[in-house]
Coordinates of C-alpha atoms and ligand atoms in Angstrom, one line a residue:
X1 CA 53.0 -6.4 -3.7
X2 CA 49.7 -4.9 -3.0
X3 CA 46.6 -7.0 -2.4
X4 CA 43.4 -5.5 -3.8
X5 CA 39.9 -6.9 -3.4
X6 CA 36.8 -6.0 -5.3
X7 CA 33.1 -6.5 -4.4
X8 CA 29.7 -5.7 -5.9
X9 CA 27.0 -4.5 -3.4
X10 CA 23.3 -3.4 -3.3
X11 CA 21.1 -3.7 -6.4
X12 CA 22.9 -5.2 -9.4
X13 CA 23.3 -3.2 -12.6
X14 CA 24.4 -4.0 -16.1
X15 CA 28.1 -3.2 -16.5
X16 CA 29.1 -4.3 -13.0
X17 CA 30.9 -7.2 -14.7
X18 CA 32.8 -4.9 -17.0
X19 CA 33.9 -2.9 -14.0
X20 CA 35.0 -6.1 -12.1
X21 CA 36.9 -7.1 -15.3
X22 CA 38.6 -3.7 -15.4
X23 CA 39.6 -3.8 -11.8
X24 CA 41.0 -7.4 -12.0
X25 CA 42.9 -6.9 -15.3
X26 CA 44.4 -3.5 -14.4
X27 CA 45.4 -4.6 -10.9
X28 CA 47.2 -7.6 -12.5
X29 CA 48.7 -5.2 -15.2
X30 CA 50.2 -3.0 -12.4
X31 CA 51.6 -6.0 -10.6
X32 CA 49.1 -6.3 -7.7
X33 CA 47.3 -9.4 -6.5
X34 CA 43.5 -9.2 -6.8
X35 CA 40.8 -10.9 -4.9
X36 CA 37.1 -11.2 -5.5
X37 CA 34.6 -11.0 -2.6
X38 CA 31.3 -12.9 -3.2
X39 CA 28.0 -11.3 -2.2
X40 CA 29.2 -7.9 -1.2
X41 CA 29.7 -7.0 2.4
X42 CA 27.9 -10.2 3.4
X43 CA 30.6 -12.2 1.8
X44 CA 33.3 -10.1 3.4
X45 CA 31.9 -11.0 6.8
X46 CA 31.7 -14.7 5.8
X47 CA 35.2 -14.6 4.3
X48 CA 34.0 -15.6 0.9
X49 CA 37.1 -14.3 -0.8
X50 CA 39.0 -15.9 -3.7
X51 CA 42.1 -14.8 -5.7
X52 CA 41.3 -13.9 -9.2
X53 CA 43.4 -14.0 -12.3
X54 CA 43.1 -12.6 -15.8
X55 CA 40.9 -15.5 -17.0
X56 CA 38.5 -15.3 -14.0
X57 CA 37.0 -12.3 -15.8
X58 CA 37.2 -13.6 -19.3
X59 CA 34.0 -13.5 -21.4
X60 CA 32.0 -11.3 -19.0
X61 CA 32.3 -7.8 -20.4
X62 CA 29.0 -8.3 -22.3
X63 CA 27.1 -10.0 -19.5
X64 CA 24.5 -8.4 -17.2
X65 CA 24.4 -9.1 -13.5
X66 CA 27.6 -9.7 -11.5
X67 CA 29.7 -12.8 -11.4
X68 CA 30.7 -11.8 -7.9
X69 CA 27.0 -11.8 -6.9
X70 CA 25.6 -9.0 -4.7
X71 CA 23.7 -8.8 -1.5
X72 CA 22.3 -6.4 1.1
X73 CA 23.8 -7.0 4.5
X74 CA 22.1 -5.7 7.7
X75 CA 24.9 -7.2 9.7
X76 CA 27.5 -5.0 8.1
X77 CA 25.6 -2.0 9.3
X78 CA 26.5 -3.0 12.9
X79 CA 29.9 -2.6 14.6
X80 CA 30.0 -6.3 15.4
X81 CA 29.4 -7.2 11.7
X82 CA 32.1 -4.9 10.5
X83 CA 34.5 -6.3 13.1
X84 CA 33.9 -9.7 11.6
X85 CA 34.5 -8.3 8.1
X86 CA 37.8 -6.8 9.4
X87 CA 38.9 -10.2 10.6
X88 CA 38.6 -11.5 7.0
X89 CA 40.4 -8.4 5.6
X90 CA 43.3 -9.1 8.0
X91 CA 43.3 -12.9 7.3
X92 CA 43.7 -12.2 3.6
X93 CA 46.1 -9.3 4.1
X94 CA 44.0 -7.0 1.9
X95 CA 45.6 -3.5 1.3
X96 CA 42.6 -2.0 -0.3
X97 CA 39.0 -2.7 -1.5
X98 CA 37.1 -1.5 -4.5
X99 CA 33.4 -1.3 -3.8
X100 CA 31.0 -1.2 -6.8
X101 CA 27.5 -0.2 -5.8
X102 CA 25.1 2.7 -4.9
X103 CA 25.1 5.2 -2.2
X104 CA 24.4 2.6 0.5
X105 CA 27.5 0.6 -0.6
X106 CA 29.5 3.8 -0.5
X107 CA 28.5 4.4 3.1
X108 CA 29.7 0.8 3.8
X109 CA 33.0 1.6 2.0
X110 CA 33.4 4.7 4.2
X111 CA 33.0 2.6 7.3
X112 CA 35.7 0.2 6.2
X113 CA 37.9 3.2 5.5
X114 CA 37.4 4.4 9.0
X115 CA 38.6 1.0 10.2
X116 CA 41.8 1.5 8.3
X117 CA 41.2 -0.3 5.0
X118 CA 41.6 2.1 2.0
X119 CA 38.5 1.9 -0.1
X120 CA 37.5 3.3 -3.5
X121 CA 33.8 3.5 -4.7
X122 CA 32.7 2.8 -8.2
X123 CA 29.1 4.0 -8.9
X124 CA 27.1 0.9 -10.1
X125 CA 23.4 1.4 -10.0
X126 CA 20.7 1.8 -12.6
X127 CA 19.0 4.7 -10.8
X128 CA 21.6 7.4 -11.6
X129 CA 21.0 8.8 -8.1
X130 CA 24.7 9.7 -7.3
X131 CA 24.9 13.3 -8.4
X132 CA 28.7 13.8 -8.2
X133 CA 28.9 11.8 -11.4
X134 CA 27.1 12.5 -14.7
X135 CA 26.3 8.8 -15.0
X136 CA 26.3 5.7 -13.0
X137 CA 27.2 2.3 -14.5
X138 CA 23.9 0.5 -15.6
X139 CA 21.8 3.6 -16.1
X140 CA 22.3 3.9 -19.8
X141 CA 21.4 0.2 -20.3
X142 CA 18.3 0.6 -18.2
X143 CA 17.2 3.6 -20.2
X144 CA 17.7 1.7 -23.4
X145 CA 15.7 -1.3 -22.0
X146 CA 12.8 1.1 -21.2
X147 CA 13.0 2.7 -24.7
X148 CA 12.8 -0.7 -26.3
X149 CA 9.7 -1.4 -24.2
X150 CA 8.2 2.0 -25.1
X151 CA 8.5 1.2 -28.8
X152 CA 6.8 -2.2 -28.4
X153 CA 4.0 -0.8 -26.3
X154 CA 3.6 2.1 -28.7
X155 CA 2.9 -0.4 -31.5
X156 CA 0.1 -2.1 -29.8
X157 CA -1.2 1.1 -28.2
X158 CA -1.5 2.6 -31.7
X159 CA -3.5 -0.4 -33.0
X160 CA -6.0 0.0 -30.3
X161 CA -6.0 3.7 -29.8
X162 CA -5.1 3.3 -26.1
X163 CA -3.2 5.3 -23.6
X164 CA -0.5 3.4 -21.7
X165 CA 1.1 4.1 -18.3
X166 CA 4.6 2.5 -18.2
X167 CA 5.9 2.3 -14.7
X168 CA 9.7 2.4 -14.5
X169 CA 12.2 2.1 -11.6
X170 CA 13.4 5.1 -9.6
X171 CA 11.6 5.4 -6.4
X172 CA 13.6 8.5 -5.3
X173 CA 15.2 9.5 -8.5
X174 CA 13.2 10.1 -11.7
X175 CA 16.2 9.9 -14.1
X176 CA 15.2 6.7 -15.8
X177 CA 11.7 8.1 -16.4
X178 CA 13.1 11.4 -17.6
X179 CA 15.8 10.1 -20.0
X180 CA 13.7 7.2 -21.3
X181 CA 10.6 9.5 -21.6
X182 CA 12.5 12.1 -23.6
X183 CA 14.3 9.5 -25.8
X184 CA 11.1 7.5 -26.3
X185 CA 8.9 10.5 -27.1
X186 CA 6.5 10.0 -24.2
X187 CA 3.6 12.4 -23.9
X188 CA 3.9 12.7 -20.1
X189 CA 6.7 12.0 -17.6
X190 CA 5.8 11.7 -14.0
X191 CA 8.7 11.7 -11.5
X192 CA 9.0 12.1 -7.7
X193 CA 11.0 15.4 -8.1
X194 CA 8.2 17.3 -9.9
X195 CA 4.6 18.1 -9.0
X196 CA 2.1 16.8 -11.5
X197 CA -1.5 17.6 -12.1
X198 CA -3.7 14.7 -13.3
X199 CA -6.0 17.2 -15.1
X200 CA -3.1 18.5 -17.2
X201 CA -2.1 14.9 -18.0
X202 CA -5.6 14.2 -19.2
X203 CA -5.9 17.5 -21.1
X204 CA -2.8 16.5 -23.1
X205 CA -4.2 13.1 -23.9
X206 CA -7.5 14.5 -25.1
X207 CA -5.8 17.2 -27.2
X208 CA -3.6 14.5 -28.8
X209 CA -6.6 12.3 -29.5
X210 CA -8.5 15.2 -31.1
X211 CA -5.6 15.8 -33.4
X212 CA -5.7 12.2 -34.5
X213 CA -3.0 10.8 -32.3
X214 CA -3.4 7.0 -32.1
X215 CA -1.4 6.4 -28.9
X216 CA -0.3 8.1 -25.7
X217 CA 2.6 7.0 -23.5
X218 CA 2.8 8.1 -19.9
X219 CA 6.1 7.2 -18.1
X220 CA 5.7 7.0 -14.4
X221 CA 8.5 6.5 -11.9
X222 CA 7.5 3.9 -9.3
X223 CA 6.2 5.1 -6.0
X224 CA 4.6 8.2 -7.4
X225 CA 1.0 7.3 -6.6
X226 CA -0.8 4.0 -7.5
X227 CA -0.4 3.3 -11.2
X228 CA -3.7 1.3 -11.4
X229 CA -5.6 4.1 -9.6
X230 CA -4.1 6.6 -12.0
X231 CA -5.1 4.5 -15.0
X232 CA -8.7 4.3 -13.8
X233 CA -8.7 8.1 -13.1
X234 CA -7.4 8.8 -16.6
X235 CA -10.0 6.6 -18.2
X236 CA -12.8 8.2 -16.2
X237 CA -11.7 11.8 -17.0
X238 CA -10.8 11.2 -20.7
X239 CA -12.8 8.2 -21.8
X240 CA -9.6 6.8 -23.3
X241 CA -8.9 3.1 -22.5
X242 CA -5.8 3.1 -20.4
X243 CA -3.5 0.1 -19.8
X244 CA -0.7 -0.2 -17.2
X245 CA 2.6 -1.9 -17.8
X246 CA 5.1 -2.4 -14.9
X247 CA 8.6 -3.0 -16.3
X248 CA 10.1 -4.1 -13.0
X249 CA 13.3 -6.1 -12.9
X250 CA 13.6 -6.4 -16.6
X251 CA 15.3 -3.0 -16.2
X252 CA 18.1 -4.5 -14.1
X253 CA 19.2 -7.2 -16.6
X254 CA 20.5 -7.5 -20.1
X255 CA 23.8 -7.0 -21.9
X256 CA 25.3 -3.6 -21.0
X257 CA 25.4 -0.9 -23.7
X258 CA 28.7 0.2 -25.2
X259 CA 28.5 3.3 -23.1
X260 CA 28.1 1.4 -19.8
X261 CA 30.9 -1.0 -20.8
X262 CA 33.3 1.8 -21.6
X263 CA 32.3 3.8 -18.5
X264 CA 32.9 0.7 -16.3
X265 CA 36.2 0.0 -17.9
X266 CA 37.5 3.5 -17.4
X267 CA 36.2 3.7 -13.8
X268 CA 37.5 0.3 -12.8
X269 CA 41.0 1.0 -14.1
X270 CA 41.0 4.4 -12.3
X271 CA 39.9 2.9 -9.0
X272 CA 42.9 0.6 -9.1
X273 CA 45.3 3.4 -10.0
X274 CA 44.0 5.5 -7.0
X275 CA 44.6 2.6 -4.6
X276 CA 48.1 2.0 -5.9
X277 CA 48.8 5.8 -5.6
X278 CA 47.9 5.4 -1.9
X279 CA 44.6 7.3 -2.1
X280 CA 41.7 6.3 0.1
X281 CA 38.0 7.0 0.7
X282 CA 37.5 8.3 -2.9
X283 CA 34.7 7.7 -5.4
X284 CA 35.4 7.7 -9.2
X285 CA 33.0 9.2 -11.7
X286 CA 32.6 10.9 -15.0
X287 CA 32.2 14.6 -15.8
X288 CA 32.3 16.1 -19.3
X289 CA 33.8 12.8 -20.6
X290 CA 36.7 13.0 -18.0
X291 CA 37.2 10.5 -15.2
X292 CA 37.1 12.3 -11.9
X293 CA 37.4 11.3 -8.3
X294 CA 35.9 12.9 -5.2
X295 CA 35.8 12.0 -1.5
X296 CA 33.3 9.3 -0.6
X297 CA 31.9 11.9 1.8
X298 CA 31.2 14.3 -1.1
X299 CA 29.9 11.5 -3.3
X300 CA 27.3 10.4 -0.8
X301 CA 26.2 13.9 0.1
X302 CA 26.2 15.5 -3.4
X303 CA 23.3 17.8 -4.0
X304 CA 20.4 15.8 -5.4
X305 CA 19.3 18.2 -8.0
X306 CA 16.9 17.3 -10.8
X307 CA 17.4 18.2 -14.5
X308 CA 14.5 20.6 -14.8
X309 CA 15.6 21.8 -18.2
X310 CA 15.4 18.4 -19.6
X311 CA 12.0 17.8 -18.0
X312 CA 10.7 21.1 -19.6
X313 CA 12.2 20.1 -23.0
X314 CA 10.4 16.7 -22.9
X315 CA 7.2 18.6 -22.1
X316 CA 7.7 21.1 -25.0
X317 CA 8.5 18.4 -27.5
X318 CA 5.5 16.3 -26.6
X319 CA 2.9 19.0 -27.4
Ligands
LIG401 P1 21.1 0.6 -4.9 O1 21.3 2.0 -5.3 O2 21.1 -0.3 -6.1 O3 20.0 0.4 -3.9 P2 23.0 0.6 -2.7 O4 24.4 0.4 -2.6 O5 22.5 2.0 -2.4 O6 22.5 0.2 -4.1 P3 22.0 -0.4 -0.2 O7 21.1 -1.6 0.1 O8 21.5 0.9 0.3 O9 22.2 -0.4 -1.8 O10 23.4 -0.7 0.4 C1 24.1 -1.9 0.1 C2 24.8 -2.4 1.4 O11 25.7 -1.5 1.9 C3 23.9 -2.7 2.6 O12 23.2 -3.9 2.5 C4 24.8 -2.6 3.7 O13 25.5 -3.8 3.9 C5 25.8 -1.5 3.3 N1 25.5 -0.3 3.9 C6 24.5 0.6 3.6 N2 24.4 1.7 4.4 C7 25.4 1.4 5.3 C8 25.8 2.2 6.5 N3 25.3 3.3 6.9 N4 26.8 1.6 7.2 C9 27.4 0.5 6.8 N5 27.1 -0.3 5.8 C10 26.1 0.2 5.0

């Protein structure tokens, strides 16, 4: 009988629980023993490992966060730390580990594989910054959370005739801003991948106001300039009162959308199948509605292209 472990690592994302559930239930279905590692690689080092059964994952498919908890472990980045983790792997006789997390977690999974433990990565991050897959678990929920916030801010913005800068997560990847901006009908989307001109942003605001528009929404990915400075600049140039809302960690929580639950279920089940087929150092993902798997190497180094077409479309539709 195979012994499979599962852990969640890096930033948490809605849908991680659904992925853990899928790993546990399908492993049991295929006759494997399954273990949950608490707090990612940190817990692996500390030996925080417990056997799971089908009821360990009951009533979690709809819950945000991760029942296994997550952590960032600097120790695991060292050879000594990984040696300690290997001690736990050997103690529990683990034959394979499913790692749910972002690109950093995939690098950790790769290191474990190099030490002889087969690993499979499942993309769990709200940022959608793993380009080998069309979507990462948690991204859809985060986008929907932002859209909900946009609607609420739009209401109050309209009443007062204000402009609003809404800062969203995505320091290195503007996908949350792009998708939520397009779906939420934002006037302007500012992302790290694209150059932006504050005068163009202001010109659009003034044009809109002159046409009788009551509100203006600017979606800003975090880290692209200082949001408060930008707000002041916009007020100064346009004379339109501009407020700033930082959505922050609200984007990481909440019940996962149906899309994220289904994605997590499909990817969790496939990860287990791959391990039982004797595969290693693979990452599962989704392309054109099909579950795919690529090497961890390829997943980590996939070209970080930005969807320019979608960005242009959002610009055209917000005239
Ligand atoms: P998110 O996208 O939400 O930030 P992430 O998985 O990219 O998630 P990181 O903090 O980058 O988050 O990585 C999670 C953990 O993976 C780290 O705390 C560390 O334990 C491990 N890890 C990251 N990079 C490496 C590496 N090069 N070698 C070994 N382990 C690593």
